[in-house]
Amino acid sequence: MNQLIKKPESVFGLATGSTPLGLYKEIILRCKARKCDLSQVITFNLDEYYGLSSDHPQSYHYFMQENLFKHIDIKPENIYIPDGMTDDVQKHCRWYEEQVRAHPIDLQILGIGANGHIGFNEPGSAEDSVTRLVDLSEQTISDNSIYFSSKEEVPKQAITMGIKTIMSAKKIILLASGDNKAKAVKCALEESPSANCPASWLQKHNNIDVIVDEDAGGLLKN
Ligand code: PGA
């Protein structure tokens, strides 16, 4: 909210999954009470499943529409989400990266995967990675299978902003809750930055807040 008051034309980086749902509900409530104006805001989503169309109920386009966009006054032309059905994935990824560069993200909201991924930057993701097509890890496919009728239905690939794309945000807020995130939060905050735990690259950002509940922070030493 402060970001919005400071700059009504703010650019937000948005995440999907269960983590940001509370935040989106709060934004909707405040907007309905006319306590915020999102008409000038631009948003970039982190990622999208490759091969799912925007009207597929498990696509991140659909998720964002249902859980945020259809309830607020954002302009459709100000919403950027990777296109999972693009017929030229390399070209689309380059275009997406250029759009982020042209509209620098003021505030990036992030969740974290149980394997330490941010966006769909799975273990092995380099610090200088940019928007690209990636293979999803076995753990991510298994974790996300709860949203599909079977594990086989979970797409095996996704388009994701890279680590470098995420790190270009002026400010980052990382959210995590639940003990299934405790190992990931520990590696993100207390292990040396490395591709083994992509969220650990965030230690190199100079303006990041990490908000975790007791369970997610349960393995932290400090
Ligand atoms: P979750 O996913 O919010 O559904 O736990 C987070 C993530 O995988 O990045």
PDB file of C-alpha atoms and ligand atoms in Angstrom:
ATOM      1  CA  MET A   1       0.000   0.000   0.000  1.00  0.00           C
ATOM      2  CA  ASN A   2       2.830   2.395   0.873  1.00  0.00           C
ATOM      3  CA  GLN A   3       4.386   1.711  -2.496  1.00  0.00           C
ATOM      4  CA  LEU A   4       1.105   2.599  -4.186  1.00  0.00           C
ATOM      5  CA  ILE A   5       0.688   5.828  -2.244  1.00  0.00           C
ATOM      6  CA  LYS A   6       4.279   6.797  -3.005  1.00  0.00           C
ATOM      7  CA  LYS A   7       3.904   5.981  -6.699  1.00  0.00           C
ATOM      8  CA  PRO A   8       0.436   5.319  -8.186  1.00  0.00           C
ATOM      9  CA  GLU A   9       2.046   4.084 -11.427  1.00  0.00           C
ATOM     10  CA  SER A  10       4.127   1.460  -9.600  1.00  0.00           C
ATOM     11  CA  VAL A  11       5.280  -1.700 -11.342  1.00  0.00           C
ATOM     12  CA  PHE A  12       4.639  -4.847  -9.287  1.00  0.00           C
ATOM     13  CA  GLY A  13       6.115  -8.294  -9.795  1.00  0.00           C
ATOM     14  CA  LEU A  14       3.514 -10.869  -8.794  1.00  0.00           C
ATOM     15  CA  ALA A  15       3.590 -14.521  -7.774  1.00  0.00           C
ATOM     16  CA  THR A  16       1.035 -17.330  -7.888  1.00  0.00           C
ATOM     17  CA  GLY A  17       0.508 -20.310  -5.556  1.00  0.00           C
ATOM     18  CA  SER A  18      -1.095 -20.428  -2.134  1.00  0.00           C
ATOM     19  CA  THR A  19       1.376 -18.008  -0.493  1.00  0.00           C
ATOM     20  CA  PRO A  20       0.206 -14.660  -1.930  1.00  0.00           C
ATOM     21  CA  LEU A  21      -3.524 -15.455  -1.691  1.00  0.00           C
ATOM     22  CA  GLY A  22      -3.956 -13.616   1.651  1.00  0.00           C
ATOM     23  CA  LEU A  23      -2.208 -10.572   0.211  1.00  0.00           C
ATOM     24  CA  TYR A  24      -4.449 -10.570  -2.872  1.00  0.00           C
ATOM     25  CA  LYS A  25      -7.581 -10.883  -0.699  1.00  0.00           C
ATOM     26  CA  GLU A  26      -6.437  -7.866   1.325  1.00  0.00           C
ATOM     27  CA  ILE A  27      -5.780  -5.818  -1.829  1.00  0.00           C
ATOM     28  CA  ILE A  28      -9.265  -6.688  -3.140  1.00  0.00           C
ATOM     29  CA  LEU A  29     -10.885  -5.684   0.169  1.00  0.00           C
ATOM     30  CA  ARG A  30      -9.066  -2.357   0.256  1.00  0.00           C
ATOM     31  CA  CYS A  31      -9.869  -1.627  -3.375  1.00  0.00           C
ATOM     32  CA  LYS A  32     -13.538  -2.423  -2.841  1.00  0.00           C
ATOM     33  CA  ALA A  33     -13.507   0.009   0.093  1.00  0.00           C
ATOM     34  CA  ARG A  34     -11.963   2.500  -2.381  1.00  0.00           C
ATOM     35  CA  LYS A  35      -8.795   2.710  -0.351  1.00  0.00           C
ATOM     36  CA  CYS A  36      -6.590   2.083  -3.339  1.00  0.00           C
ATOM     37  CA  ASP A  37      -6.409   2.969  -6.982  1.00  0.00           C
ATOM     38  CA  LEU A  38      -4.724   0.420  -9.225  1.00  0.00           C
ATOM     39  CA  SER A  39      -5.690   2.052 -12.512  1.00  0.00           C
ATOM     40  CA  GLN A  40      -2.123   3.104 -13.307  1.00  0.00           C
ATOM     41  CA  VAL A  41      -0.358   0.029 -11.980  1.00  0.00           C
ATOM     42  CA  ILE A  42       1.619  -2.337 -14.227  1.00  0.00           C
ATOM     43  CA  THR A  43       2.153  -5.974 -13.199  1.00  0.00           C
ATOM     44  CA  PHE A  44       4.526  -8.717 -14.299  1.00  0.00           C
ATOM     45  CA  ASN A  45       3.916 -12.293 -13.271  1.00  0.00           C
ATOM     46  CA  LEU A  46       6.887 -14.487 -12.562  1.00  0.00           C
ATOM     47  CA  ASP A  47       5.943 -17.519 -14.586  1.00  0.00           C
ATOM     48  CA  GLU A  48       3.455 -19.635 -16.512  1.00  0.00           C
ATOM     49  CA  TYR A  49       3.158 -23.334 -17.337  1.00  0.00           C
ATOM     50  CA  TYR A  50       4.284 -24.089 -20.876  1.00  0.00           C
ATOM     51  CA  GLY A  51       1.470 -25.661 -22.872  1.00  0.00           C
ATOM     52  CA  LEU A  52      -1.462 -24.337 -20.816  1.00  0.00           C
ATOM     53  CA  SER A  53      -3.770 -21.778 -22.418  1.00  0.00           C
ATOM     54  CA  SER A  54      -4.879 -18.701 -20.493  1.00  0.00           C
ATOM     55  CA  ASP A  55      -8.346 -20.175 -19.938  1.00  0.00           C
ATOM     56  CA  HIS A  56      -7.026 -23.458 -18.482  1.00  0.00           C
ATOM     57  CA  PRO A  57      -8.120 -23.531 -14.824  1.00  0.00           C
ATOM     58  CA  GLN A  58      -4.584 -24.408 -13.679  1.00  0.00           C
ATOM     59  CA  SER A  59      -2.849 -21.763 -15.765  1.00  0.00           C
ATOM     60  CA  TYR A  60      -1.388 -18.822 -13.910  1.00  0.00           C
ATOM     61  CA  HIS A  61      -3.311 -16.477 -16.221  1.00  0.00           C
ATOM     62  CA  TYR A  62      -6.509 -18.025 -14.895  1.00  0.00           C
ATOM     63  CA  PHE A  63      -5.251 -17.957 -11.306  1.00  0.00           C
ATOM     64  CA  MET A  64      -4.438 -14.246 -11.479  1.00  0.00           C
ATOM     65  CA  GLN A  65      -7.719 -13.395 -13.157  1.00  0.00           C
ATOM     66  CA  GLU A  66      -9.767 -15.279 -10.568  1.00  0.00           C
ATOM     67  CA  ASN A  67      -7.785 -14.309  -7.474  1.00  0.00           C
ATOM     68  CA  LEU A  68      -6.951 -10.700  -8.217  1.00  0.00           C
ATOM     69  CA  PHE A  69      -7.389  -9.032 -11.572  1.00  0.00           C
ATOM     70  CA  LYS A  70     -11.121  -9.479 -12.119  1.00  0.00           C
ATOM     71  CA  HIS A  71     -11.793  -7.852  -8.726  1.00  0.00           C
ATOM     72  CA  ILE A  72      -9.682  -4.704  -9.164  1.00  0.00           C
ATOM     73  CA  ASP A  73      -9.468  -1.756 -11.544  1.00  0.00           C
ATOM     74  CA  ILE A  74      -6.194  -2.692 -13.262  1.00  0.00           C
ATOM     75  CA  LYS A  75      -6.066  -2.093 -17.027  1.00  0.00           C
ATOM     76  CA  PRO A  76      -5.788  -5.370 -19.004  1.00  0.00           C
ATOM     77  CA  GLU A  77      -3.075  -3.834 -21.191  1.00  0.00           C
ATOM     78  CA  ASN A  78      -0.950  -3.258 -18.063  1.00  0.00           C
ATOM     79  CA  ILE A  79      -0.901  -6.954 -17.138  1.00  0.00           C
ATOM     80  CA  TYR A  80       2.067  -9.038 -18.273  1.00  0.00           C
ATOM     81  CA  ILE A  81       2.100 -12.834 -17.841  1.00  0.00           C
ATOM     82  CA  PRO A  82       4.258 -15.175 -19.951  1.00  0.00           C
ATOM     83  CA  ASP A  83       2.236 -16.846 -22.713  1.00  0.00           C
ATOM     84  CA  GLY A  84       2.265 -20.617 -22.172  1.00  0.00           C
ATOM     85  CA  MET A  85       0.958 -21.176 -25.706  1.00  0.00           C
ATOM     86  CA  THR A  86       3.469 -19.055 -27.578  1.00  0.00           C
ATOM     87  CA  ASP A  87       4.570 -20.586 -30.880  1.00  0.00           C
ATOM     88  CA  ASP A  88       8.046 -19.029 -30.633  1.00  0.00           C
ATOM     89  CA  VAL A  89       9.166 -19.493 -27.065  1.00  0.00           C
ATOM     90  CA  GLN A  90      12.663 -18.003 -27.474  1.00  0.00           C
ATOM     91  CA  LYS A  91      11.306 -14.866 -29.087  1.00  0.00           C
ATOM     92  CA  HIS A  92       8.549 -14.564 -26.470  1.00  0.00           C
ATOM     93  CA  CYS A  93      11.036 -14.909 -23.590  1.00  0.00           C
ATOM     94  CA  ARG A  94      13.267 -12.228 -25.130  1.00  0.00           C
ATOM     95  CA  TRP A  95      10.234  -9.952 -25.514  1.00  0.00           C
ATOM     96  CA  TYR A  96       9.156 -10.545 -21.900  1.00  0.00           C
ATOM     97  CA  GLU A  97      12.632  -9.755 -20.613  1.00  0.00           C
ATOM     98  CA  GLU A  98      12.678  -6.539 -22.679  1.00  0.00           C
ATOM     99  CA  GLN A  99       9.303  -5.513 -21.233  1.00  0.00           C
ATOM    100  CA  VAL A 100      10.617  -5.952 -17.683  1.00  0.00           C
ATOM    101  CA  ARG A 101      13.676  -3.910 -18.585  1.00  0.00           C
ATOM    102  CA  ALA A 102      11.469  -1.185 -20.079  1.00  0.00           C
ATOM    103  CA  HIS A 103       9.231  -1.109 -16.967  1.00  0.00           C
ATOM    104  CA  PRO A 104      11.565  -1.738 -14.015  1.00  0.00           C
ATOM    105  CA  ILE A 105       9.809  -3.549 -11.176  1.00  0.00           C
ATOM    106  CA  ASP A 106       9.396  -1.410  -8.062  1.00  0.00           C
ATOM    107  CA  LEU A 107       8.255  -4.222  -5.783  1.00  0.00           C
ATOM    108  CA  GLN A 108       8.518  -7.951  -6.403  1.00  0.00           C
ATOM    109  CA  ILE A 109       6.397 -10.366  -4.350  1.00  0.00           C
ATOM    110  CA  LEU A 110       7.915 -13.852  -4.077  1.00  0.00           C
ATOM    111  CA  GLY A 111       6.945 -17.205  -2.618  1.00  0.00           C
ATOM    112  CA  ILE A 112       9.469 -20.015  -2.320  1.00  0.00           C
ATOM    113  CA  GLY A 113       9.240 -23.642  -3.378  1.00  0.00           C
ATOM    114  CA  ALA A 114      10.048 -26.468  -0.976  1.00  0.00           C
ATOM    115  CA  ASN A 115      13.188 -27.052  -3.084  1.00  0.00           C
ATOM    116  CA  GLY A 116      14.261 -23.403  -2.814  1.00  0.00           C
ATOM    117  CA  HIS A 117      12.949 -22.309  -6.202  1.00  0.00           C
ATOM    118  CA  ILE A 118      11.746 -18.748  -6.831  1.00  0.00           C
ATOM    119  CA  GLY A 119       9.462 -18.330  -9.805  1.00  0.00           C
ATOM    120  CA  PHE A 120      10.213 -21.576 -11.605  1.00  0.00           C
ATOM    121  CA  ASN A 121      13.959 -21.136 -11.193  1.00  0.00           C
ATOM    122  CA  GLU A 122      14.674 -24.676 -10.090  1.00  0.00           C
ATOM    123  CA  PRO A 123      17.900 -25.843  -8.400  1.00  0.00           C
ATOM    124  CA  GLY A 124      20.687 -25.324 -10.913  1.00  0.00           C
ATOM    125  CA  SER A 125      19.445 -21.862 -11.926  1.00  0.00           C
ATOM    126  CA  ALA A 126      22.330 -19.484 -12.494  1.00  0.00           C
ATOM    127  CA  GLU A 127      22.596 -16.024 -11.004  1.00  0.00           C
ATOM    128  CA  ASP A 128      22.643 -14.462 -14.475  1.00  0.00           C
ATOM    129  CA  SER A 129      19.628 -16.400 -15.804  1.00  0.00           C
ATOM    130  CA  VAL A 130      16.893 -14.411 -17.571  1.00  0.00           C
ATOM    131  CA  THR A 131      13.355 -15.203 -18.776  1.00  0.00           C
ATOM    132  CA  ARG A 132      13.426 -18.642 -20.394  1.00  0.00           C
ATOM    133  CA  LEU A 133      11.786 -22.037 -20.850  1.00  0.00           C
ATOM    134  CA  VAL A 134      12.731 -24.444 -18.031  1.00  0.00           C
ATOM    135  CA  ASP A 135      12.142 -28.067 -17.098  1.00  0.00           C
ATOM    136  CA  LEU A 136      10.257 -28.461 -13.833  1.00  0.00           C
ATOM    137  CA  SER A 137      11.910 -30.597 -11.175  1.00  0.00           C
ATOM    138  CA  GLU A 138      10.348 -33.849  -9.962  1.00  0.00           C
ATOM    139  CA  GLN A 139       9.678 -32.212  -6.596  1.00  0.00           C
ATOM    140  CA  THR A 140       7.855 -29.233  -8.135  1.00  0.00           C
ATOM    141  CA  ILE A 141       5.765 -31.525 -10.341  1.00  0.00           C
ATOM    142  CA  SER A 142       4.881 -33.579  -7.301  1.00  0.00           C
ATOM    143  CA  ASP A 143       4.195 -30.518  -5.054  1.00  0.00           C
ATOM    144  CA  ASN A 144       1.978 -28.913  -7.706  1.00  0.00           C
ATOM    145  CA  SER A 145       0.127 -32.115  -8.573  1.00  0.00           C
ATOM    146  CA  ILE A 146      -2.380 -31.345  -5.767  1.00  0.00           C
ATOM    147  CA  TYR A 147      -3.892 -28.760  -8.117  1.00  0.00           C
ATOM    148  CA  PHE A 148      -4.309 -31.254 -10.979  1.00  0.00           C
ATOM    149  CA  SER A 149      -6.305 -34.466 -11.122  1.00  0.00           C
ATOM    150  CA  SER A 150      -3.106 -36.488 -11.528  1.00  0.00           C
ATOM    151  CA  LYS A 151       0.662 -35.997 -11.495  1.00  0.00           C
ATOM    152  CA  GLU A 152       0.745 -36.886 -15.204  1.00  0.00           C
ATOM    153  CA  GLU A 153      -1.326 -33.792 -15.982  1.00  0.00           C
ATOM    154  CA  VAL A 154       1.177 -31.357 -14.476  1.00  0.00           C
ATOM    155  CA  PRO A 155       3.091 -29.645 -17.306  1.00  0.00           C
ATOM    156  CA  LYS A 156       6.763 -30.623 -17.383  1.00  0.00           C
ATOM    157  CA  GLN A 157       7.978 -27.208 -18.482  1.00  0.00           C
ATOM    158  CA  ALA A 158       7.329 -23.558 -17.732  1.00  0.00           C
ATOM    159  CA  ILE A 159       8.374 -20.083 -18.790  1.00  0.00           C
ATOM    160  CA  THR A 160       9.904 -18.180 -15.897  1.00  0.00           C
ATOM    161  CA  MET A 161      11.609 -14.877 -15.230  1.00  0.00           C
ATOM    162  CA  GLY A 162      15.256 -15.610 -14.424  1.00  0.00           C
ATOM    163  CA  ILE A 163      17.210 -14.909 -11.254  1.00  0.00           C
ATOM    164  CA  LYS A 164      18.723 -11.806 -12.881  1.00  0.00           C
ATOM    165  CA  THR A 165      15.243 -10.610 -13.884  1.00  0.00           C
ATOM    166  CA  ILE A 166      13.966 -11.022 -10.322  1.00  0.00           C
ATOM    167  CA  MET A 167      17.053  -9.414  -8.808  1.00  0.00           C
ATOM    168  CA  SER A 168      16.524  -6.330 -10.994  1.00  0.00           C
ATOM    169  CA  ALA A 169      13.479  -5.391  -8.861  1.00  0.00           C
ATOM    170  CA  LYS A 170      14.097  -2.343  -6.689  1.00  0.00           C
ATOM    171  CA  LYS A 171      12.550  -4.040  -3.661  1.00  0.00           C
ATOM    172  CA  ILE A 172      11.631  -7.677  -2.955  1.00  0.00           C
ATOM    173  CA  ILE A 173       9.325  -9.211  -0.363  1.00  0.00           C
ATOM    174  CA  LEU A 174       9.746 -12.967   0.139  1.00  0.00           C
ATOM    175  CA  LEU A 175       6.840 -14.706   1.892  1.00  0.00           C
ATOM    176  CA  ALA A 176       6.806 -18.232   3.321  1.00  0.00           C
ATOM    177  CA  SER A 177       4.589 -20.160   5.682  1.00  0.00           C
ATOM    178  CA  GLY A 178       4.358 -23.752   6.869  1.00  0.00           C
ATOM    179  CA  ASP A 179       6.970 -26.275   7.984  1.00  0.00           C
ATOM    180  CA  ASN A 180       7.268 -27.715   4.459  1.00  0.00           C
ATOM    181  CA  LYS A 181       9.122 -24.467   3.624  1.00  0.00           C
ATOM    182  CA  ALA A 182      11.496 -24.542   6.624  1.00  0.00           C
ATOM    183  CA  LYS A 183      14.400 -26.206   4.774  1.00  0.00           C
ATOM    184  CA  ALA A 184      14.027 -23.869   1.811  1.00  0.00           C
ATOM    185  CA  VAL A 185      13.919 -20.777   4.044  1.00  0.00           C
ATOM    186  CA  LYS A 186      17.030 -21.971   5.857  1.00  0.00           C
ATOM    187  CA  CYS A 187      18.985 -22.563   2.660  1.00  0.00           C
ATOM    188  CA  ALA A 188      17.765 -19.235   1.247  1.00  0.00           C
ATOM    189  CA  LEU A 189      18.922 -17.216   4.238  1.00  0.00           C
ATOM    190  CA  GLU A 190      21.728 -19.133   5.908  1.00  0.00           C
ATOM    191  CA  GLU A 191      23.620 -21.013   3.188  1.00  0.00           C
ATOM    192  CA  SER A 192      26.120 -19.395   0.844  1.00  0.00           C
ATOM    193  CA  PRO A 193      24.446 -18.186  -2.330  1.00  0.00           C
ATOM    194  CA  SER A 194      24.539 -20.919  -4.961  1.00  0.00           C
ATOM    195  CA  ALA A 195      22.495 -22.457  -7.746  1.00  0.00           C
ATOM    196  CA  ASN A 196      21.697 -25.426  -5.470  1.00  0.00           C
ATOM    197  CA  CYS A 197      19.195 -23.222  -3.683  1.00  0.00           C
ATOM    198  CA  PRO A 198      18.079 -20.519  -6.143  1.00  0.00           C
ATOM    199  CA  ALA A 199      16.424 -18.402  -3.415  1.00  0.00           C
ATOM    200  CA  SER A 200      19.858 -18.018  -1.781  1.00  0.00           C
ATOM    201  CA  TRP A 201      20.815 -15.610  -4.613  1.00  0.00           C
ATOM    202  CA  LEU A 202      18.424 -13.173  -2.923  1.00  0.00           C
ATOM    203  CA  GLN A 203      21.023 -12.611  -0.190  1.00  0.00           C
ATOM    204  CA  LYS A 204      22.814 -10.439  -2.756  1.00  0.00           C
ATOM    205  CA  HIS A 205      19.832  -8.067  -3.056  1.00  0.00           C
ATOM    206  CA  ASN A 206      20.177  -4.837  -1.101  1.00  0.00           C
ATOM    207  CA  ASN A 207      16.488  -4.209  -0.405  1.00  0.00           C
ATOM    208  CA  ILE A 208      14.627  -7.336   0.602  1.00  0.00           C
ATOM    209  CA  ASP A 209      12.189  -8.147   3.390  1.00  0.00           C
ATOM    210  CA  VAL A 210      11.571 -11.773   4.343  1.00  0.00           C
ATOM    211  CA  ILE A 211       8.294 -12.535   6.114  1.00  0.00           C
ATOM    212  CA  VAL A 212       7.934 -16.066   7.468  1.00  0.00           C
ATOM    213  CA  ASP A 213       5.701 -17.678  10.053  1.00  0.00           C
ATOM    214  CA  GLU A 214       7.135 -19.671  12.959  1.00  0.00           C
ATOM    215  CA  ASP A 215       6.935 -22.962  11.092  1.00  0.00           C
ATOM    216  CA  ALA A 216       8.684 -21.738   7.961  1.00  0.00           C
ATOM    217  CA  GLY A 217      11.349 -20.056  10.105  1.00  0.00           C
ATOM    218  CA  GLY A 218      11.660 -23.070  12.399  1.00  0.00           C
ATOM    219  CA  LEU A 219      15.146 -24.156  11.213  1.00  0.00           C
ATOM    220  CA  LEU A 220      16.726 -20.695  11.231  1.00  0.00           C
ATOM    221  CA  LYS A 221      19.640 -20.227  13.615  1.00  0.00           C
ATOM    222  CA  ASN A 222      19.410 -16.444  13.695  1.00  0.00           C
TER     223      ASN A 222
HETATM  224  P1  PGA B   1       3.074 -22.056  -2.825  1.00  0.00           P
HETATM  225  O1  PGA B   1       4.198 -22.121  -3.936  1.00  0.00           O
HETATM  226  O2  PGA B   1       2.838 -20.598  -2.549  1.00  0.00           O
HETATM  227  O3  PGA B   1       1.883 -22.710  -3.422  1.00  0.00           O
HETATM  228  O4  PGA B   1       3.584 -22.767  -1.610  1.00  0.00           O
HETATM  229  C1  PGA B   1       5.299 -21.295  -3.852  1.00  0.00           C
HETATM  230  C2  PGA B   1       6.270 -21.613  -4.949  1.00  0.00           C
HETATM  231  O5  PGA B   1       6.331 -22.772  -5.395  1.00  0.00           O
HETATM  232  O6  PGA B   1       7.011 -20.711  -5.363  1.00  0.00           O
END
